[in-house]
PDB file of C-alpha atoms in Angstrom:
ATOM      1  CA  MET A   1      27.187  13.171  62.017  1.00 95.00           C
ATOM      2  CA  ARG A   2      26.827  16.903  62.673  1.00 96.00           C
ATOM      3  CA  PRO A   3      25.106  19.769  60.889  1.00 96.00           C
ATOM      4  CA  LEU A   4      27.327  21.563  58.385  1.00 96.00           C
ATOM      5  CA  THR A   5      28.112  25.212  59.089  1.00 94.00           C
ATOM      6  CA  GLU A   6      29.805  28.027  57.243  1.00 94.00           C
ATOM      7  CA  ALA A   7      33.012  27.071  59.146  1.00 95.00           C
ATOM      8  CA  ASP A   8      33.146  23.942  56.906  1.00 97.00           C
ATOM      9  CA  ALA A   9      33.759  26.012  53.731  1.00 97.00           C
ATOM     10  CA  ASP A  10      37.406  25.087  53.226  1.00 97.00           C
ATOM     11  CA  TRP A  11      36.660  21.421  53.913  1.00 97.00           C
ATOM     12  CA  TRP A  12      33.702  21.526  51.523  1.00 96.00           C
ATOM     13  CA  VAL A  13      35.955  22.938  48.738  1.00 97.00           C
ATOM     14  CA  ARG A  14      38.531  20.267  49.297  1.00 96.00           C
ATOM     15  CA  LEU A  15      35.879  17.482  49.341  1.00 96.00           C
ATOM     16  CA  HIS A  16      34.475  18.640  45.968  1.00 95.00           C
ATOM     17  CA  ALA A  17      37.887  19.349  44.391  1.00 95.00           C
ATOM     18  CA  ASP A  18      38.505  15.719  43.460  1.00 92.00           C
ATOM     19  CA  ASP A  19      37.364  15.176  39.854  1.00 90.00           C
ATOM     20  CA  GLU A  20      35.885  11.771  40.639  1.00 90.00           C
ATOM     21  CA  VAL A  21      33.989  13.096  43.629  1.00 89.00           C
ATOM     22  CA  ASN A  22      32.659  16.117  41.812  1.00 86.00           C
ATOM     23  CA  GLN A  23      31.710  14.544  38.502  1.00 86.00           C
ATOM     24  CA  PHE A  24      28.054  14.284  39.721  1.00 88.00           C
ATOM     25  CA  VAL A  25      27.922  16.985  42.378  1.00 87.00           C
ATOM     26  CA  GLY A  26      30.150  19.762  40.964  1.00 88.00           C
ATOM     27  CA  ALA A  27      33.133  21.670  42.332  1.00 92.00           C
ATOM     28  CA  TYR A  28      33.010  24.808  44.485  1.00 95.00           C
ATOM     29  CA  THR A  29      35.001  27.915  44.912  1.00 96.00           C
ATOM     30  CA  HIS A  30      35.325  29.159  48.517  1.00 97.00           C
ATOM     31  CA  GLU A  31      32.667  31.803  47.841  1.00 97.00           C
ATOM     32  CA  GLN A  32      30.237  29.250  46.274  1.00 96.00           C
ATOM     33  CA  ALA A  33      30.825  26.980  49.302  1.00 97.00           C
ATOM     34  CA  VAL A  34      30.014  29.759  51.703  1.00 97.00           C
ATOM     35  CA  VAL A  35      26.770  30.482  49.813  1.00 97.00           C
ATOM     36  CA  ARG A  36      25.800  26.805  49.727  1.00 96.00           C
ATOM     37  CA  LEU A  37      26.571  26.284  53.464  1.00 97.00           C
ATOM     38  CA  ARG A  38      24.526  29.346  54.326  1.00 97.00           C
ATOM     39  CA  ALA A  39      21.594  27.825  52.447  1.00 96.00           C
ATOM     40  CA  ILE A  40      22.069  24.546  54.273  1.00 96.00           C
ATOM     41  CA  HIS A  41      22.006  26.451  57.587  1.00 96.00           C
ATOM     42  CA  GLN A  42      18.803  28.230  56.480  1.00 96.00           C
ATOM     43  CA  GLN A  43      17.225  24.874  55.744  1.00 95.00           C
ATOM     44  CA  TRP A  44      18.095  23.691  59.279  1.00 96.00           C
ATOM     45  CA  VAL A  45      16.445  26.792  60.677  1.00 95.00           C
ATOM     46  CA  GLN A  46      13.377  26.643  58.512  1.00 95.00           C
ATOM     47  CA  ARG A  47      12.796  22.886  58.095  1.00 95.00           C
ATOM     48  CA  GLY A  48      14.676  21.242  60.992  1.00 95.00           C
ATOM     49  CA  HIS A  49      16.874  19.238  58.686  1.00 96.00           C
ATOM     50  CA  GLY A  50      19.785  19.617  56.268  1.00 96.00           C
ATOM     51  CA  LEU A  51      23.092  18.244  55.313  1.00 97.00           C
ATOM     52  CA  CYS A  52      25.608  16.950  57.850  1.00 97.00           C
ATOM     53  CA  ALA A  53      29.329  16.318  57.905  1.00 97.00           C
ATOM     54  CA  VAL A  54      30.078  12.657  58.429  1.00 97.00           C
ATOM     55  CA  GLU A  55      32.991  12.190  60.784  1.00 97.00           C
ATOM     56  CA  LEU A  56      34.992   9.172  61.852  1.00 96.00           C
ATOM     57  CA  THR A  57      34.261   8.480  65.516  1.00 94.00           C
ATOM     58  CA  SER A  58      37.825   7.389  66.099  1.00 94.00           C
ATOM     59  CA  THR A  59      39.475  10.634  64.895  1.00 95.00           C
ATOM     60  CA  GLY A  60      36.793  13.217  64.265  1.00 93.00           C
ATOM     61  CA  GLU A  61      37.961  13.528  60.710  1.00 95.00           C
ATOM     62  CA  ALA A  62      35.229  14.729  58.315  1.00 96.00           C
ATOM     63  CA  ILE A  63      35.125  12.133  55.513  1.00 97.00           C
ATOM     64  CA  GLY A  64      31.947  13.093  53.670  1.00 97.00           C
ATOM     65  CA  ARG A  65      28.535  14.588  53.880  1.00 97.00           C
ATOM     66  CA  SER A  66      25.025  13.166  54.040  1.00 98.00           C
ATOM     67  CA  GLY A  67      21.577  14.401  55.081  1.00 98.00           C
ATOM     68  CA  LEU A  68      18.337  15.695  53.774  1.00 98.00           C
ATOM     69  CA  ASN A  69      17.779  18.478  51.279  1.00 96.00           C
ATOM     70  CA  TRP A  70      14.366  20.120  50.595  1.00 96.00           C
ATOM     71  CA  TRP A  71      13.697  20.843  46.910  1.00 94.00           C
ATOM     72  CA  GLU A  72      11.015  23.522  46.680  1.00 92.00           C
ATOM     73  CA  GLN A  73      10.529  23.020  42.931  1.00 91.00           C
ATOM     74  CA  PHE A  74       9.745  19.362  43.422  1.00 94.00           C
ATOM     75  CA  GLY A  75       8.034  19.566  46.778  1.00 95.00           C
ATOM     76  CA  GLU A  76      10.300  16.712  47.929  1.00 96.00           C
ATOM     77  CA  THR A  77      12.888  15.956  50.558  1.00 98.00           C
ATOM     78  CA  GLU A  78      15.902  14.252  49.116  1.00 98.00           C
ATOM     79  CA  ILE A  79      18.624  12.160  50.860  1.00 98.00           C
ATOM     80  CA  GLY A  80      22.138  12.763  49.598  1.00 96.00           C
ATOM     81  CA  TRP A  81      25.645  11.456  50.195  1.00 96.00           C
ATOM     82  CA  THR A  82      29.081  12.465  48.996  1.00 95.00           C
ATOM     83  CA  PHE A  83      32.330  11.063  50.400  1.00 96.00           C
ATOM     84  CA  ALA A  84      36.037  11.647  49.907  1.00 95.00           C
ATOM     85  CA  ARG A  85      37.377   9.145  47.414  1.00 94.00           C
ATOM     86  CA  GLU A  86      39.809   7.606  49.895  1.00 95.00           C
ATOM     87  CA  HIS A  87      36.852   6.552  52.003  1.00 95.00           C
ATOM     88  CA  TRP A  88      34.838   4.862  49.217  1.00 94.00           C
ATOM     89  CA  GLY A  89      34.149   1.188  49.580  1.00 94.00           C
ATOM     90  CA  ASN A  90      34.114   1.120  53.410  1.00 95.00           C
ATOM     91  CA  GLY A  91      30.332   1.190  53.882  1.00 96.00           C
ATOM     92  CA  TYR A  92      30.282   4.729  55.283  1.00 97.00           C
ATOM     93  CA  ALA A  93      27.741   6.005  52.767  1.00 97.00           C
ATOM     94  CA  LYS A  94      25.386   3.171  53.480  1.00 97.00           C
ATOM     95  CA  GLU A  95      25.802   3.618  57.257  1.00 97.00           C
ATOM     96  CA  ALA A  96      25.211   7.346  57.060  1.00 97.00           C
ATOM     97  CA  ALA A  97      22.226   6.944  54.686  1.00 98.00           C
ATOM     98  CA  ARG A  98      20.500   4.404  56.992  1.00 97.00           C
ATOM     99  CA  ALA A  99      20.929   6.788  59.896  1.00 97.00           C
ATOM    100  CA  VAL A 100      19.515   9.694  57.835  1.00 98.00           C
ATOM    101  CA  LEU A 101      16.547   7.564  56.713  1.00 98.00           C
ATOM    102  CA  ALA A 102      15.779   6.480  60.284  1.00 98.00           C
ATOM    103  CA  TRP A 103      15.944  10.080  61.368  1.00 97.00           C
ATOM    104  CA  GLY A 104      13.810  11.327  58.428  1.00 98.00           C
ATOM    105  CA  PHE A 105      11.124   8.675  58.712  1.00 98.00           C
ATOM    106  CA  GLY A 106      11.203   8.399  62.501  1.00 97.00           C
ATOM    107  CA  THR A 107      12.025  11.731  64.231  1.00 96.00           C
ATOM    108  CA  LEU A 108      10.879  13.982  61.351  1.00 97.00           C
ATOM    109  CA  GLY A 109       7.876  11.797  60.330  1.00 97.00           C
ATOM    110  CA  LEU A 110       8.484  12.163  56.610  1.00 97.00           C
ATOM    111  CA  LYS A 111       6.242   9.966  54.463  1.00 98.00           C
ATOM    112  CA  GLN A 112       8.636   9.708  51.443  1.00 98.00           C
ATOM    113  CA  ILE A 113      12.256  10.517  50.738  1.00 98.00           C
ATOM    114  CA  THR A 114      13.714  10.732  47.260  1.00 98.00           C
ATOM    115  CA  ALA A 115      17.280  10.262  45.914  1.00 98.00           C
ATOM    116  CA  MET A 116      18.016  12.236  42.774  1.00 97.00           C
ATOM    117  CA  ILE A 117      20.836  10.378  41.024  1.00 96.00           C
ATOM    118  CA  HIS A 118      22.496  11.666  37.914  1.00 94.00           C
ATOM    119  CA  HIS A 119      22.707   9.299  34.909  1.00 95.00           C
ATOM    120  CA  GLY A 120      25.931   7.412  35.081  1.00 94.00           C
ATOM    121  CA  ASN A 121      26.363   7.469  38.758  1.00 95.00           C
ATOM    122  CA  THR A 122      26.175   3.684  39.098  1.00 94.00           C
ATOM    123  CA  ALA A 123      27.577   3.525  42.599  1.00 94.00           C
ATOM    124  CA  SER A 124      24.909   5.869  44.031  1.00 96.00           C
ATOM    125  CA  ALA A 125      22.159   4.139  42.067  1.00 97.00           C
ATOM    126  CA  ALA A 126      23.312   0.782  43.474  1.00 97.00           C
ATOM    127  CA  LEU A 127      23.364   2.191  46.996  1.00 97.00           C
ATOM    128  CA  ALA A 128      19.886   3.636  46.581  1.00 98.00           C
ATOM    129  CA  ARG A 129      18.501   0.310  45.356  1.00 97.00           C
ATOM    130  CA  GLY A 130      20.285  -1.481  48.235  1.00 97.00           C
ATOM    131  CA  LEU A 131      18.567   0.891  50.669  1.00 97.00           C
ATOM    132  CA  GLY A 132      15.182  -0.089  49.215  1.00 98.00           C
ATOM    133  CA  PHE A 133      14.624   2.851  46.864  1.00 98.00           C
ATOM    134  CA  THR A 134      12.830   2.250  43.530  1.00 98.00           C
ATOM    135  CA  PRO A 135      12.765   4.498  40.437  1.00 98.00           C
ATOM    136  CA  LEU A 136       9.949   7.093  40.632  1.00 98.00           C
ATOM    137  CA  ARG A 137      10.539   9.203  37.467  1.00 97.00           C
ATOM    138  CA  GLU A 138      13.152  10.680  35.111  1.00 97.00           C
ATOM    139  CA  ASP A 139      13.820  14.381  35.683  1.00 96.00           C
ATOM    140  CA  THR A 140      16.411  17.120  35.369  1.00 94.00           C
ATOM    141  CA  VAL A 141      18.249  18.388  38.433  1.00 89.00           C
ATOM    142  CA  LEU A 142      20.823  21.222  38.180  1.00 83.00           C
ATOM    143  CA  ASP A 143      20.450  21.066  34.382  1.00 88.00           C
ATOM    144  CA  ARG A 144      21.492  17.405  34.194  1.00 90.00           C
ATOM    145  CA  PRO A 145      19.273  14.354  33.588  1.00 95.00           C
ATOM    146  CA  CYS A 146      18.697  12.046  36.600  1.00 96.00           C
ATOM    147  CA  THR A 147      16.618   9.193  37.823  1.00 98.00           C
ATOM    148  CA  VAL A 148      14.612  10.132  40.875  1.00 98.00           C
ATOM    149  CA  TYR A 149      14.308   7.183  43.258  1.00 98.00           C
ATOM    150  CA  ALA A 150      11.858   7.093  46.136  1.00 98.00           C
ATOM    151  CA  LEU A 151      11.382   5.250  49.434  1.00 98.00           C
ATOM    152  CA  SER A 152       8.253   5.441  51.498  1.00 98.00           C
ATOM    153  CA  GLN A 153       8.098   5.436  55.293  1.00 97.00           C
ATOM    154  CA  ASP A 154       6.118   2.207  55.163  1.00 96.00           C
ATOM    155  CA  ASP A 155       8.622   0.397  52.887  1.00 97.00           C
ATOM    156  CA  PHE A 156      11.498   1.540  55.104  1.00 97.00           C
ATOM    157  CA  ALA A 157       9.702   0.297  58.257  1.00 94.00           C
ATOM    158  CA  ALA A 158       9.107  -3.051  56.592  1.00 93.00           C
ATOM    159  CA  GLN A 159      12.905  -3.618  55.990  1.00 90.00           C
TER     160      GLN A 159
END
């Protein structure tokens, strides 16, 4: 895993171009991707965390993204994951999420991490539950209803 940069804009657009991938996270034009990646960079500068490209160690190919996102309006740090469809079902999202959680709770000392999962995203909801997250509340994120799951540092440490 490595921090995303503006240089990842073309890859970001390709990742989100697949209708099955973007149904819960949206698609991007190149310009939108650049704006989003700049915001991710700012979060790294300001908060010391952000989203990362997940790369295969064997080839260096970027296959998805995972990391932490600060939501000012909620006062919460959220974990996220999005992977190219051809890499679904291989355990990469779970592996990346476990590494992000260990980093967030360990190195960063976060007390709670949320996962904001849009209604109907059964695969992400199952992954969140498998990681130990439990429903916290119903909310609206990016104008769409979602269930906000939460995992505490103590519950993660007890796993």
